Tab-separated table of C-alpha atoms in Angstrom:
chain	number	residue	atom	x	y	z
C	219	MET	CA	-0.143	-0.045	-0.006
C	220	LYS	CA	1.393	3.353	-0.924
C	221	LYS	CA	1.680	5.783	2.391
C	222	ASP	CA	-1.131	8.301	0.940
C	223	GLU	CA	-3.382	5.419	-0.053
C	224	PRO	CA	-6.756	5.203	1.678
C	225	PRO	CA	-7.784	1.999	3.503
C	226	LEU	CA	-8.919	-0.289	1.379
C	227	ASP	CA	-12.443	-0.021	3.468
C	228	PHE	CA	-15.398	-0.096	1.215
C	229	PRO	CA	-19.024	-0.269	2.187
C	230	ASP	CA	-20.796	-3.279	1.706
C	231	THR	CA	-24.415	-1.888	-0.072
C	232	LEU	CA	-24.784	0.199	-2.657
C	233	GLU	CA	-26.059	2.566	-0.797
C	234	GLY	CA	-22.862	3.102	0.668
C	235	PHE	CA	-21.129	3.485	-2.616
C	236	GLU	CA	-24.183	6.414	-3.412
C	237	TYR	CA	-24.830	4.618	-6.163
C	238	ALA	CA	-28.830	3.340	-7.222
C	239	PHE	CA	-30.140	1.078	-10.345
C	240	ASN	CA	-32.920	3.359	-11.864
C	241	GLU	CA	-35.934	2.545	-13.736
C	242	LYS	CA	-34.017	1.627	-16.934
C	243	GLY	CA	-31.256	-0.850	-14.708
C	244	GLN	CA	-28.608	1.762	-15.295
C	245	LEU	CA	-26.424	2.594	-12.259
C	246	ARG	CA	-26.233	6.010	-11.533
C	247	HIS	CA	-25.188	8.067	-8.652
C	248	ILE	CA	-27.460	9.027	-6.215
C	249	LYS	CA	-26.484	12.603	-5.632
C	250	THR	CA	-25.302	13.700	-9.158
C	251	GLY	CA	-27.037	11.440	-11.621
C	252	GLU	CA	-23.828	10.445	-13.240
C	253	PRO	CA	-22.770	6.226	-14.422
C	254	PHE	CA	-20.003	5.001	-12.587
C	255	VAL	CA	-16.965	6.654	-12.276
C	256	PHE	CA	-13.851	4.189	-12.547
C	257	ASN	CA	-11.182	6.741	-11.043
C	258	TYR	CA	-12.824	8.115	-8.475
C	259	ARG	CA	-9.191	8.846	-6.831
C	260	GLU	CA	-6.274	10.575	-9.236
C	261	ASP	CA	-3.358	8.598	-9.325
C	262	LEU	CA	-4.754	5.951	-6.939
C	263	HIS	CA	-4.520	3.018	-10.043
C	264	ARG	CA	-4.553	0.602	-7.336
C	265	TRP	CA	-7.494	1.477	-4.793
C	266	ASN	CA	-9.807	2.501	-7.573
C	267	GLN	CA	-8.960	-1.356	-8.737
C	268	LYS	CA	-10.347	-2.015	-5.317
C	269	ARG	CA	-12.897	0.091	-5.265
C	270	TYR	CA	-13.990	-1.416	-8.093
C	271	GLU	CA	-13.615	-4.893	-7.278
C	272	ALA	CA	-16.107	-4.469	-3.757
C	273	LEU	CA	-18.799	-2.440	-6.040
C	274	GLY	CA	-18.924	-5.554	-8.502
C	275	GLU	CA	-19.133	-7.805	-5.807
C	276	ILE	CA	-22.485	-5.675	-4.186
C	277	ILE	CA	-23.687	-5.754	-8.118
C	278	THR	CA	-23.691	-9.136	-8.445
C	279	LYS	CA	-24.898	-10.849	-5.185
C	280	TYR	CA	-27.876	-7.632	-6.084
C	281	VAL	CA	-28.340	-9.451	-9.952
C	282	TYR	CA	-28.399	-13.499	-8.684
C	283	GLU	CA	-31.046	-11.787	-5.881
C	284	LEU	CA	-33.258	-10.716	-8.564
C	285	LEU	CA	-32.661	-14.488	-10.725
C	286	GLU	CA	-33.716	-15.951	-7.693
C	287	LYS	CA	-36.688	-13.781	-7.395
C	288	ASP	CA	-38.085	-12.692	-10.388
C	289	CYS	CA	-37.033	-15.102	-12.606
C	290	ASN	CA	-37.313	-17.824	-10.003
C	291	LEU	CA	-34.576	-19.590	-10.827
C	292	LYS	CA	-32.668	-21.959	-8.097
C	293	LYS	CA	-29.216	-21.055	-7.202
C	294	ILE	CA	-27.028	-24.589	-6.398
C	295	SER	CA	-23.382	-24.559	-5.086
C	296	ILE	CA	-21.053	-26.512	-7.711
C	297	PRO	CA	-19.540	-29.228	-7.141
C	298	GLU	CA	-21.947	-30.850	-5.505
C	299	GLY	CA	-20.954	-30.671	-1.535
C	300	TYR	CA	-18.433	-28.479	-1.835
C	301	GLY	CA	-19.795	-25.477	-1.265
C	302	VAL	CA	-18.628	-22.705	-3.763
C	303	ILE	CA	-20.991	-20.492	-5.793
C	304	VAL	CA	-19.120	-19.877	-9.063
C	305	LEU	CA	-19.970	-16.262	-9.651
C	306	ASN	CA	-17.190	-15.844	-12.071
C	307	PRO	CA	-16.030	-18.759	-14.419
C	308	ASN	CA	-12.870	-17.470	-15.560
C	309	GLU	CA	-11.855	-17.332	-11.358
C	310	ASN	CA	-12.422	-20.535	-10.219
C	311	TYR	CA	-10.147	-20.097	-7.776
C	312	ILE	CA	-9.660	-19.172	-4.100
C	313	GLU	CA	-7.137	-17.061	-2.870
C	314	VAL	CA	-4.923	-18.390	0.273
C	315	GLU	CA	-1.848	-17.300	1.623
C	316	LYS	CA	0.619	-18.875	0.811
C	317	PRO	CA	2.473	-22.232	3.333
C	318	LYS	CA	5.946	-22.874	3.550
C	319	ILE	CA	5.409	-26.517	2.421
C	320	PRO	CA	4.459	-26.388	-1.360
C	321	VAL	CA	0.687	-28.319	-1.416
C	322	GLN	CA	1.061	-31.502	-3.981
C	323	SER	CA	-1.269	-31.923	-6.534
C	324	SER	CA	-3.575	-34.739	-6.007
C	325	SER	CA	-4.792	-35.179	-9.252
C	326	ASP	CA	-3.559	-38.603	-11.375
C	327	SER	CA	-3.463	-38.217	-14.858
C	328	SER	CA	-1.352	-40.845	-15.685
C	329	ASP	CA	-4.294	-42.439	-16.678
C	330	GLU	CA	-5.312	-40.167	-19.111
C	331	PRO	CA	-4.213	-40.549	-23.226
C	332	ALA	CA	-1.550	-38.668	-24.418
C	333	GLU	CA	-3.569	-36.312	-26.285
C	334	LYS	CA	-6.021	-34.909	-24.001
C	335	ARG	CA	-2.689	-34.750	-21.011
C	336	GLU	CA	-1.367	-32.784	-23.523
C	337	ARG	CA	-4.527	-30.726	-24.040
C	338	LYS	CA	-5.189	-29.852	-20.844
C	339	ASP	CA	-1.572	-29.009	-20.209
C	340	LYS	CA	-1.656	-26.521	-22.843
C	341	VAL	CA	-4.862	-24.799	-21.642
C	342	SER	CA	-3.275	-24.497	-17.734
C	343	LYS	CA	-0.193	-22.822	-18.665
C	344	GLU	CA	-2.223	-20.683	-20.661
C	345	THR	CA	-4.853	-19.846	-18.100
C	346	LYS	CA	-2.533	-19.799	-15.889
C	347	LYS	CA	-0.067	-17.378	-18.437
C	348	ARG	CA	-3.618	-14.801	-18.586
C	349	ARG	CA	-3.852	-14.790	-14.595
C	350	ASP	CA	-0.556	-14.020	-14.165
C	351	PHE	CA	-0.643	-11.018	-16.359
C	352	TYR	CA	-3.997	-9.560	-14.882
C	353	GLU	CA	-2.866	-9.891	-11.140
C	354	LYS	CA	0.495	-8.575	-11.780
C	355	TYR	CA	-1.862	-5.528	-13.440
C	356	ARG	CA	-4.566	-5.429	-10.946
C	357	ASN	CA	-1.862	-5.204	-7.568
C	358	PRO	CA	1.179	-4.815	-8.740
C	359	GLN	CA	2.418	-4.065	-4.806
C	360	ARG	CA	1.002	-7.307	-2.956
C	361	GLU	CA	1.906	-7.525	0.480
C	362	LYS	CA	2.083	-11.963	0.509
C	363	GLU	CA	2.593	-14.113	-1.705
C	364	MET	CA	-0.304	-15.832	-1.802
C	365	MET	CA	-1.356	-18.938	-3.813
C	366	GLN	CA	-4.376	-19.860	-5.791
C	367	LEU	CA	-6.960	-23.164	-4.708
C	368	TYR	CA	-8.505	-24.082	-7.809
C	369	ILE	CA	-11.916	-25.531	-7.409
C	370	ARG	CA	-12.271	-28.954	-8.099
C	371	GLU	CA	-13.758	-29.941	-11.820
C	372	ASN	CA	-13.935	-26.003	-12.123
C	373	GLY	CA	-10.435	-24.602	-12.456
C	374	SER	CA	-10.637	-23.316	-16.079
C	375	PRO	CA	-13.415	-21.909	-18.192
C	376	GLU	CA	-13.573	-24.831	-19.908
C	377	GLU	CA	-13.763	-27.109	-17.452
C	378	HIS	CA	-15.913	-25.126	-15.896
C	379	ALA	CA	-18.727	-25.567	-19.043
C	380	VAL	CA	-17.428	-29.179	-19.163
C	381	TYR	CA	-19.437	-29.768	-15.717
C	382	VAL	CA	-22.473	-27.334	-15.936
C	383	TRP	CA	-23.022	-29.373	-18.798
C	384	ASP	CA	-22.498	-33.281	-17.958
C	385	HIS	CA	-24.354	-32.058	-13.706
C	386	PHE	CA	-27.235	-29.689	-15.223
C	387	ILE	CA	-27.912	-28.907	-18.743
C	388	ALA	CA	-27.841	-33.031	-20.129
C	389	GLN	CA	-29.598	-34.216	-17.012
C	390	SER	CA	-32.851	-31.499	-17.428
C	391	ALA	CA	-35.760	-31.824	-18.965
C	392	ALA	CA	-36.019	-29.070	-22.101
C	393	GLU	CA	-35.801	-29.810	-25.337
C	394	LYS	CA	-34.526	-26.825	-26.376
C	395	VAL	CA	-31.115	-25.254	-25.404
C	396	PHE	CA	-29.956	-22.124	-26.259
C	397	PHE	CA	-26.516	-20.329	-25.429
C	398	VAL	CA	-25.371	-16.655	-25.296
C	399	ALA	CA	-21.818	-17.176	-25.131
C	400	HIS	CA	-19.680	-14.420	-24.745
C	401	SER	CA	-15.830	-13.317	-25.568
C	402	TYR	CA	-13.813	-16.180	-23.954
C	403	GLY	CA	-17.214	-18.184	-23.418
C	404	GLY	CA	-17.507	-19.116	-27.444
C	405	LEU	CA	-13.845	-20.831	-26.911
C	406	ALA	CA	-15.111	-22.560	-24.050
C	407	PHE	CA	-18.564	-23.627	-25.683
C	408	VAL	CA	-16.373	-25.269	-29.033
C	409	GLU	CA	-14.188	-26.735	-26.252
C	410	LEU	CA	-17.593	-28.216	-24.967
C	411	MET	CA	-18.386	-29.346	-28.492
C	412	ILE	CA	-15.031	-31.503	-29.022
C	413	GLN	CA	-15.350	-32.972	-25.671
C	414	ARG	CA	-20.039	-33.271	-26.092
C	415	GLU	CA	-19.849	-33.494	-29.731
C	416	ALA	CA	-22.841	-35.815	-30.426
C	417	ASP	CA	-25.000	-34.222	-26.998
C	418	VAL	CA	-24.536	-31.319	-27.684
C	419	LYS	CA	-25.866	-31.125	-31.276
C	420	SER	CA	-29.098	-33.812	-29.690
C	421	LYS	CA	-30.030	-31.198	-27.436
C	422	VAL	CA	-28.560	-27.326	-28.140
C	423	THR	CA	-30.615	-25.668	-30.686
C	424	ALA	CA	-29.013	-22.334	-31.665
C	425	VAL	CA	-25.727	-20.476	-30.239
C	426	ALA	CA	-25.068	-17.220	-30.229
C	427	LEU	CA	-22.050	-15.632	-29.817
C	428	THR	CA	-21.130	-12.148	-28.943
C	429	ASP	CA	-17.734	-10.899	-29.669
C	430	SER	CA	-16.031	-14.631	-29.610
C	431	VAL	CA	-12.605	-15.212	-29.132
C	432	HIS	CA	-12.343	-18.848	-30.067
C	433	ASN	CA	-10.517	-19.938	-32.700
C	434	VAL	CA	-11.645	-23.497	-34.583
C	435	TRP	CA	-8.000	-24.527	-36.063
C	436	HIS	CA	-6.201	-23.878	-32.855
C	437	GLN	CA	-8.107	-25.652	-30.861
C	438	GLU	CA	-8.845	-28.788	-33.447
C	439	ALA	CA	-12.155	-28.800	-33.965
C	440	GLY	CA	-13.493	-31.007	-36.272
C	441	LYS	CA	-15.288	-30.875	-39.866
C	442	THR	CA	-18.565	-31.917	-38.125
C	443	ILE	CA	-17.957	-29.212	-35.680
C	444	ARG	CA	-17.057	-26.733	-37.890
C	445	GLU	CA	-20.669	-27.836	-40.167
C	446	TRP	CA	-22.544	-27.651	-37.175
C	447	MET	CA	-21.767	-24.577	-36.404
C	448	ARG	CA	-21.942	-22.810	-40.091
C	449	GLU	CA	-25.706	-24.147	-39.226
C	450	ASN	CA	-26.448	-23.048	-35.790
C	451	CYS	CA	-24.489	-20.163	-34.966
C	452	CYS	CA	-23.801	-16.548	-35.099
C	453	ASN	CA	-21.518	-14.367	-33.712
C	454	TRP	CA	-22.278	-10.815	-33.103
C	455	VAL	CA	-18.804	-8.838	-32.943
C	456	SER	CA	-17.604	-5.774	-32.506
C	457	SER	CA	-17.799	-3.109	-35.731
C	458	SER	CA	-18.917	0.016	-36.115
C	459	GLU	CA	-21.124	-1.277	-38.634
C	460	PRO	CA	-24.925	-1.276	-38.726
C	461	LEU	CA	-26.551	-4.423	-36.314
C	462	ASP	CA	-26.420	-7.263	-38.423
C	463	THR	CA	-24.352	-6.430	-41.187
C	464	SER	CA	-22.617	-9.481	-42.323
C	465	VAL	CA	-18.773	-9.241	-41.198
C	466	GLU	CA	-16.100	-11.111	-43.532
C	467	SER	CA	-15.132	-13.998	-41.700
C	468	MET	CA	-11.448	-16.013	-42.452
C	469	LEU	CA	-12.386	-18.897	-40.160
C	470	PRO	CA	-14.571	-21.714	-41.743
C	471	ASP	CA	-16.926	-21.848	-38.826
C	472	CYS	CA	-20.650	-19.792	-38.155
C	473	PRO	CA	-21.590	-16.143	-39.788
C	474	ARG	CA	-20.025	-13.143	-38.436
C	475	VAL	CA	-22.511	-9.873	-38.072
C	476	SER	CA	-21.999	-6.281	-36.851
C	477	ALA	CA	-23.562	-6.109	-33.076
C	478	GLY	CA	-24.105	-2.523	-33.768
C	479	THR	CA	-20.962	-1.956	-31.601
C	480	ASP	CA	-17.534	-1.340	-31.980
C	481	ARG	CA	-16.893	-2.084	-27.809
C	482	HIS	CA	-16.260	-5.392	-26.548
C	483	GLU	CA	-17.816	-5.190	-23.663
C	484	LEU	CA	-21.112	-3.944	-25.182
C	485	THR	CA	-21.877	-7.246	-28.101
C	486	SER	CA	-23.946	-8.612	-25.981
C	487	TRP	CA	-26.106	-5.893	-24.949
C	488	LYS	CA	-27.054	-3.800	-27.702
C	489	SER	CA	-26.922	-7.653	-29.799
C	490	PHE	CA	-29.730	-8.897	-27.800
C	491	PRO	CA	-32.938	-8.039	-29.879
C	492	SER	CA	-31.384	-9.279	-33.376
C	493	ILE	CA	-30.763	-12.498	-30.866
C	494	PHE	CA	-33.633	-13.181	-29.327
C	495	LYS	CA	-35.378	-13.488	-33.076
C	496	PHE	CA	-32.518	-14.977	-34.174
C	497	PHE	CA	-33.334	-18.165	-31.425
C	498	THR	CA	-37.184	-17.649	-32.281
C	499	GLU	CA	-35.847	-18.656	-35.616
C	500	ALA	CA	-34.520	-21.745	-35.014
C	501	SER	CA	-36.738	-22.376	-32.451
C	502	GLU	CA	-39.656	-22.846	-35.367
C	503	ALA	CA	-37.251	-24.421	-37.337
C	504	LYS	CA	-36.938	-26.253	-35.018
C	505	SER	CA	-40.504	-27.181	-34.395
C	506	SER	CA	-41.895	-27.438	-37.401
C	507	SER	CA	-39.030	-30.149	-39.320
C	508	PRO	CA	-38.099	-33.333	-37.485
C	509	LYS	CA	-34.309	-32.788	-39.256
C	510	PRO	CA	-34.453	-29.301	-39.112
C	511	ALA	CA	-31.817	-27.932	-41.433
C	512	LEU	CA	-31.516	-24.037	-39.605
C	513	THR	CA	-30.816	-21.328	-42.855
C	514	ARG	CA	-27.311	-19.951	-41.957
C	515	ARG	CA	-26.965	-16.324	-40.984
C	516	SER	CA	-25.995	-14.497	-43.257
C	517	HIS	CA	-28.099	-15.621	-46.125
C	518	ARG	CA	-30.755	-15.230	-44.009
C	519	ILE	CA	-29.547	-11.317	-43.300
C	520	LYS	CA	-28.656	-10.643	-46.693
C	521	HIS	CA	-32.429	-11.510	-47.837
C	522	GLU	CA	-33.835	-9.036	-45.011
C	523	GLU	CA	-31.830	-6.229	-46.976
C	524	LEU	CA	-32.844	-6.798	-50.093
């Protein structure tokens, strides 16, 4: 902590931060009516980041309460009996002070196929690299040497996606399942398809990606997966073009269209009207045909433009 840095003692309510949501669901300052300001204290990036994270935790709990109360959804801790609720699949770990004696991993992957073990090692290294970079940027003046205890079977976004599929989606009675996957979530979905291809094809009706960072070549997605994605997926990408304008892609997977914004973090919000229309058409196509063949999104958009 810097000598002139205020203590990291933040309120535990929205009112304590002097923020509230208005009738449009926008976060606004109670007194000024202004949107959230990250740089609340000049030249104190670490303190501002911690304030941002503290407020984010409050908003996360608030949204989960709305999902339970207004949408009648049920909150479940995962893994079963582990008592951990995963709020952010990108940070599926709890942080503790590093002990003097190294902790040995209890997992034994000696019986796994070499190809699967190699892929897991590659994903693990890339995940650690991203987290190390993020942590260094977020908190360059860490006071204690810390270690991360990854949540069992949910230690990465890819593992989390497979776990949720196996334990919840695959066991549900829903006949039509729809995915909205933003940014790295698109990569996690492709990995899910690689590991559960037949199950995903039989249960998922359509997939909306928003500024997805997946890469079917680097992830080694097979031909049948690429073909299915071309017919059942669409990626709304950041672009200055109007919503649904076709955007050229160099990858042989799903069509790409403009999300109507060039800001990555707004691509989901801006493209929601188009996404729900896409889902409605996919659902109707599946209901009207025993073997539905969803019209390619890019072709449909060009037809609408004509």
